[in-house]
Short mmCIF file of C-alpha atoms and ligand atoms in Angstrom, two decimals:
data_model
loop_
_atom_site.label_atom_id
_atom_site.label_comp_id
_atom_site.label_asym_id
_atom_site.label_seq_id
_atom_site.Cartn_x
_atom_site.Cartn_y
_atom_site.Cartn_z
CA MET A 1 0.21 0.01 0.06
CA ARG A 2 1.35 3.06 -0.95
CA ILE A 3 -0.21 6.89 -0.72
CA GLU A 4 1.49 9.99 -1.71
CA LEU A 5 0.61 13.69 -0.86
CA ARG A 6 2.66 15.87 -3.86
CA GLU A 7 2.29 19.94 -3.63
CA LEU A 8 -1.30 18.90 -1.09
CA VAL A 9 -2.50 22.16 0.02
CA LEU A 10 -6.12 22.01 1.98
CA GLU A 11 -8.04 24.72 3.03
CA ARG A 12 -10.69 24.62 6.03
CA PRO A 13 -14.35 26.81 6.28
CA GLY A 14 -13.48 30.73 6.02
CA GLY A 15 -10.32 29.82 3.56
CA ILE A 16 -7.82 28.44 6.70
CA ARG A 17 -5.00 27.39 4.71
CA ALA A 18 -4.71 24.14 6.67
CA ILE A 19 -2.38 22.04 4.82
CA ASP A 20 -0.66 24.64 2.91
CA GLY A 21 2.12 22.62 0.19
CA ILE A 22 2.85 19.51 1.22
CA THR A 23 4.61 16.91 -0.71
CA CYS A 24 5.75 13.37 1.00
CA ARG A 25 5.33 9.35 0.42
CA PHE A 26 3.97 6.43 2.38
CA ASP A 27 4.96 3.47 1.79
CA THR A 28 4.38 -0.02 3.30
CA ALA A 29 7.59 -1.88 1.68
CA CYS A 30 9.70 1.76 3.48
CA CYS A 31 7.78 1.89 6.87
CA PRO A 32 4.28 -0.15 8.15
CA ALA A 33 3.56 3.20 10.49
CA VAL A 34 3.98 6.91 10.37
CA ALA A 35 3.85 9.85 13.33
CA ILE A 36 1.90 12.48 12.84
CA LEU A 37 3.33 14.81 15.10
CA GLY A 38 2.66 18.59 15.59
CA ALA A 39 1.33 20.80 17.84
CA ASN A 40 -2.94 21.68 18.57
CA GLY A 41 -4.39 23.54 14.68
CA ALA A 42 -0.85 21.77 13.04
CA GLY A 43 -3.27 20.26 10.17
CA LYS A 44 -2.84 16.87 11.61
CA SER A 45 -6.79 15.44 11.36
CA THR A 46 -7.22 17.78 8.16
CA LEU A 47 -4.38 16.43 6.44
CA LEU A 48 -5.65 12.33 7.91
CA GLU A 49 -9.01 13.15 6.18
CA SER A 50 -8.10 14.16 2.92
CA ILE A 51 -6.88 10.51 2.13
CA PRO A 52 -10.74 9.47 2.41
CA GLY A 53 -11.64 12.74 0.61
CA LEU A 54 -13.49 14.34 3.55
CA VAL A 55 -11.62 17.48 3.26
CA PRO A 56 -11.43 18.91 -0.55
CA ILE A 57 -8.63 19.05 -2.12
CA ALA A 58 -7.54 22.95 -2.57
CA SER A 59 -5.06 21.83 -5.20
CA GLY A 60 -2.03 18.98 -5.78
CA THR A 61 -2.50 16.01 -5.75
CA ILE A 62 -3.21 12.72 -3.00
CA LEU A 63 -2.96 8.67 -4.80
CA VAL A 64 -3.77 6.04 -2.87
CA ASP A 65 -1.91 2.47 -4.82
CA ALA A 66 -2.11 5.50 -7.69
CA MET A 67 -6.09 6.00 -7.51
CA ALA A 68 -6.18 9.65 -7.50
CA VAL A 69 -8.81 10.47 -4.19
CA GLU A 70 -11.67 11.82 -6.51
CA LYS A 71 -14.95 11.76 -6.28
CA ARG A 72 -14.61 8.38 -8.63
CA ASN A 73 -12.88 6.79 -6.58
CA LEU A 74 -14.05 6.80 -3.30
CA THR A 75 -16.10 4.03 -2.73
CA ALA A 76 -12.48 2.05 -4.12
CA ILE A 77 -9.83 3.87 -1.60
CA ARG A 78 -12.62 4.12 1.45
CA ALA A 79 -12.38 0.04 1.00
CA LYS A 80 -8.60 -0.35 0.97
CA VAL A 81 -8.18 2.67 3.82
CA GLY A 82 -9.98 2.89 7.89
CA MET A 83 -9.81 6.09 9.85
CA ILE A 84 -9.77 6.74 13.44
CA PHE A 85 -11.68 9.67 14.51
CA GLN A 86 -10.45 12.19 17.08
CA ASN A 87 -14.06 11.97 18.87
CA SER A 88 -15.37 8.48 18.43
CA ASP A 89 -19.12 9.69 19.27
CA ASP A 90 -17.98 10.81 15.52
CA GLN A 91 -17.75 7.47 14.59
CA LEU A 92 -19.38 4.99 16.25
CA PHE A 93 -23.49 4.80 15.55
CA SER A 94 -25.32 1.46 16.23
CA HIS A 95 -26.88 0.39 19.03
CA THR A 96 -24.67 -2.33 20.22
CA VAL A 97 -20.88 -2.18 19.78
CA GLY A 98 -21.50 -5.75 18.51
CA GLU A 99 -23.83 -4.26 15.72
CA ASP A 100 -21.48 -0.76 15.09
CA VAL A 101 -18.63 -3.36 14.89
CA ALA A 102 -20.74 -5.98 11.74
CA PHE A 103 -21.72 -2.90 10.14
CA GLY A 104 -17.98 -1.87 7.77
CA PRO A 105 -18.06 -5.95 7.04
CA ARG A 106 -21.50 -6.57 6.25
CA ASN A 107 -21.18 -3.09 4.30
CA LEU A 108 -18.65 -5.31 2.59
CA LYS A 109 -20.79 -7.84 1.24
CA LEU A 110 -19.89 -10.90 3.11
CA ALA A 111 -21.04 -13.94 4.46
CA PRO A 112 -22.43 -13.25 8.32
CA GLU A 113 -21.25 -16.42 9.38
CA LEU A 114 -17.78 -14.49 7.88
CA VAL A 115 -19.11 -11.09 9.05
CA GLN A 116 -19.67 -12.98 13.12
CA GLU A 117 -16.45 -13.39 12.76
CA ARG A 118 -14.68 -10.85 11.60
CA VAL A 119 -16.61 -8.92 14.89
CA ARG A 120 -15.19 -11.77 17.07
CA GLU A 121 -11.92 -11.07 16.53
CA ALA A 122 -11.45 -7.88 16.38
CA LEU A 123 -14.25 -7.23 19.61
CA GLN A 124 -11.32 -9.50 20.35
CA GLN A 125 -8.04 -7.28 19.72
CA MET A 126 -9.74 -4.69 21.18
CA GLY A 127 -10.07 -6.75 24.47
CA ILE A 128 -13.89 -6.07 24.50
CA ALA A 129 -15.62 -8.77 23.56
CA SER A 130 -17.67 -9.14 27.26
CA LEU A 131 -19.15 -4.68 25.52
CA ALA A 132 -20.51 -6.80 22.44
CA GLY A 133 -24.03 -5.99 23.58
CA ARG A 134 -23.46 -2.92 25.33
CA ASP A 135 -25.49 0.55 23.87
CA VAL A 136 -22.57 2.68 22.22
CA ALA A 137 -23.77 5.88 24.00
CA ARG A 138 -23.55 4.26 27.54
CA LEU A 139 -19.58 3.19 26.93
CA SER A 140 -16.61 5.28 28.82
CA GLY A 141 -14.72 7.54 26.80
CA GLY A 142 -11.13 4.57 26.16
CA GLU A 143 -15.04 1.93 25.81
CA LYS A 144 -15.53 3.80 22.48
CA ARG A 145 -12.30 4.23 21.07
CA ARG A 146 -11.63 0.70 21.29
CA ALA A 147 -15.07 0.63 19.61
CA ALA A 148 -14.46 2.54 16.64
CA LEU A 149 -10.96 0.32 16.94
CA ALA A 150 -12.96 -2.81 16.71
CA GLY A 151 -15.00 -1.20 13.39
CA VAL A 152 -11.70 -0.97 11.37
CA LEU A 153 -9.95 -3.61 12.32
CA ALA A 154 -12.92 -6.26 11.06
CA MET A 155 -12.69 -3.99 7.52
CA LYS A 156 -8.83 -5.46 7.65
CA PRO A 157 -8.24 -2.69 5.49
CA GLU A 158 -4.97 -2.36 3.34
CA ALA A 159 -4.22 1.52 5.47
CA ILE A 160 -5.25 2.17 9.12
CA LEU A 161 -5.45 5.82 10.42
CA LEU A 162 -5.57 7.03 13.11
CA ASP A 163 -6.28 11.10 15.09
CA GLU A 164 -5.00 10.67 18.75
CA PRO A 165 -5.61 6.72 18.94
CA THR A 166 -4.23 6.46 22.62
CA SER A 167 -6.22 9.83 24.31
CA MET A 168 -9.04 8.67 26.97
CA LEU A 169 -6.88 4.82 27.33
CA ASP A 170 -5.65 3.82 29.92
CA PRO A 171 -1.67 3.21 30.51
CA ARG A 172 -2.77 -0.55 30.13
CA ALA A 173 -4.83 -0.38 26.62
CA CYS A 174 -2.67 1.65 25.38
CA ARG A 175 0.20 -0.37 25.62
CA GLU A 176 -1.86 -2.85 24.07
CA LEU A 177 -3.08 -0.99 21.52
CA ALA A 178 0.54 -0.18 20.47
CA GLU A 179 1.05 -4.21 20.53
CA CYS A 180 -1.82 -4.60 17.90
CA LEU A 181 -0.71 -2.33 15.77
CA LYS A 182 2.59 -3.49 15.43
CA ALA A 183 1.18 -7.27 14.85
CA LEU A 184 -0.98 -5.67 11.72
CA PRO A 185 0.20 -5.59 8.24
CA ALA A 186 -1.28 -2.61 7.23
CA LEU A 187 -0.24 1.05 6.21
CA LYS A 188 -0.79 3.39 10.04
CA LEU A 189 -0.56 6.93 9.53
CA ILE A 190 -0.78 7.98 13.24
CA ALA A 191 -1.66 11.77 13.72
CA THR A 192 -1.68 12.12 17.66
CA HIS A 193 0.16 14.19 21.22
CA ASP A 194 2.14 10.49 22.44
CA LEU A 195 5.36 11.27 21.67
CA ALA A 196 6.15 8.34 23.52
CA PHE A 197 3.53 5.81 21.54
CA ALA A 198 4.41 7.39 18.55
CA ALA A 199 8.60 6.41 19.54
CA ARG A 200 7.18 3.01 20.27
CA VAL A 201 4.58 2.71 17.40
CA CYS A 202 6.22 4.30 14.61
CA PRO A 203 9.67 3.93 12.43
CA GLU A 204 9.19 7.14 11.30
CA CYS A 205 7.35 10.50 11.88
CA LEU A 206 6.23 13.40 10.20
CA ILE A 207 5.98 16.64 11.84
CA LEU A 208 4.41 19.12 10.40
CA LYS A 209 3.84 23.43 12.22
CA ASN A 210 1.44 25.05 10.71
CA GLY A 211 0.34 23.36 7.33
CA ARG A 212 3.53 22.72 6.28
CA MET A 213 6.29 20.00 6.85
CA ALA A 214 8.70 21.02 9.48
CA ALA A 215 10.99 17.73 9.62
CA ARG A 216 10.34 13.33 8.79
CA GLY A 217 12.78 11.39 9.60
CA GLU A 218 13.59 8.60 11.74
CA THR A 219 10.82 8.83 15.18
CA ALA A 220 13.75 8.40 17.64
CA VAL A 221 16.40 11.45 15.41
CA LEU A 222 13.58 13.69 15.36
CA LEU A 223 11.87 13.04 18.81
CA GLN A 224 16.24 14.04 20.53
CA GLN A 225 15.96 17.30 18.76
CA HIS A 226 14.53 19.25 21.26
CA ASP A 227 15.00 22.83 19.01
CA LEU A 228 13.17 21.21 16.26
CA LEU A 229 11.04 19.79 19.21
CA GLU A 230 10.84 23.75 20.39
CA GLU A 231 10.14 26.16 17.33
CA CYS A 232 7.36 22.96 16.44
CA GLY A 233 5.21 23.29 19.78
CA LEU A 234 6.38 19.05 21.01
CA GLU A 235 7.27 20.78 24.37
N1 ATP B 301 -14.28 22.13 11.00
C1 ATP B 301 -13.62 23.30 10.96
N2 ATP B 301 -14.35 24.22 10.07
C2 ATP B 301 -13.01 25.42 10.26
N3 ATP B 301 -11.73 25.50 10.33
C3 ATP B 301 -10.99 24.31 10.96
C4 ATP B 301 -11.77 23.27 10.73
N4 ATP B 301 -11.43 22.02 11.44
C5 ATP B 301 -10.15 22.47 11.17
N5 ATP B 301 -10.20 23.91 11.43
C6 ATP B 301 -8.43 24.90 11.24
O1 ATP B 301 -7.95 24.08 10.59
C7 ATP B 301 -6.48 23.97 11.69
C8 ATP B 301 -6.12 23.04 10.89
O2 ATP B 301 -6.84 22.38 12.24
P1 ATP B 301 -7.03 20.76 12.35
O3 ATP B 301 -7.31 20.31 13.10
O4 ATP B 301 -6.26 19.73 11.37
O5 ATP B 301 -5.18 20.02 14.10
P2 ATP B 301 -4.59 19.35 14.79
O6 ATP B 301 -2.77 19.62 14.17
O7 ATP B 301 -5.61 18.08 13.95
O8 ATP B 301 -5.19 20.40 15.71
P3 ATP B 301 -5.38 19.11 17.35
O9 ATP B 301 -3.46 18.54 17.63
O10 ATP B 301 -5.68 20.51 17.80
O11 ATP B 301 -5.85 17.94 16.81
C9 ATP B 301 -6.87 25.32 11.80
O12 ATP B 301 -5.98 27.11 12.34
C10 ATP B 301 -8.34 24.71 12.56
O13 ATP B 301 -8.57 25.87 13.51
MG1 MG B 302 -6.69 16.64 15.48
#
């Protein structure tokens, strides 16, 4: 799986230029997980949301496995790319956790037994098998986050975009999520303020500052560059 951004410019309502000319490539063959780092408002969420076509492209190009992100390709792209939103309430809409996780696989028109198998497996991966019958509206923040993750894992996407996946998770859940993500063969792009999590899961990182790429490289190396982190509002 390869995702390429070419001279990408993204604007938010009101003309805010949230991403201001970024060219880079993410490729499972080179690096299976890349952290997207940057201060509040740097453009992390906007960048991730643009890949499945949720933010209009002002100029430039996004390619997902050589398919341009544009209307006619969105169904095919969304079948390959799963996204965990910064706010899990944007993601969960079924009545029970089990139904919510089943929604995606059912949409893929899988046989009912296969759907159930996917649901069981994903709930287990996220450690929430016991929550299958629970009302999603009555879960804790961390439980909602895990349910949203299970819903994406059940689709077995080739790429997973995770926006602040560890917010709301307790330390053990963070550790388990890190291990789970490292074991997944999919390409992972992870927007996070949790630098320890980024270092644990992502061999590479991309640092954004005001919508521009301030740095790209090995996470272990860049996280030692205190002047860079300071300049980008990361410490
Ligand atoms: N729905 C929106 N309407 C208008 N402007 C927006 C919207 N969402 C984000 N923006 C603006 O776009 C810019 C980038 O925001 P974005 O949410 O991508 O940043 P972020 O790096 O994800 O920040 P955070 O760390 O707070 O999640 C900011 O200036 C923000 O105010
Ligand atoms: Mg964000």
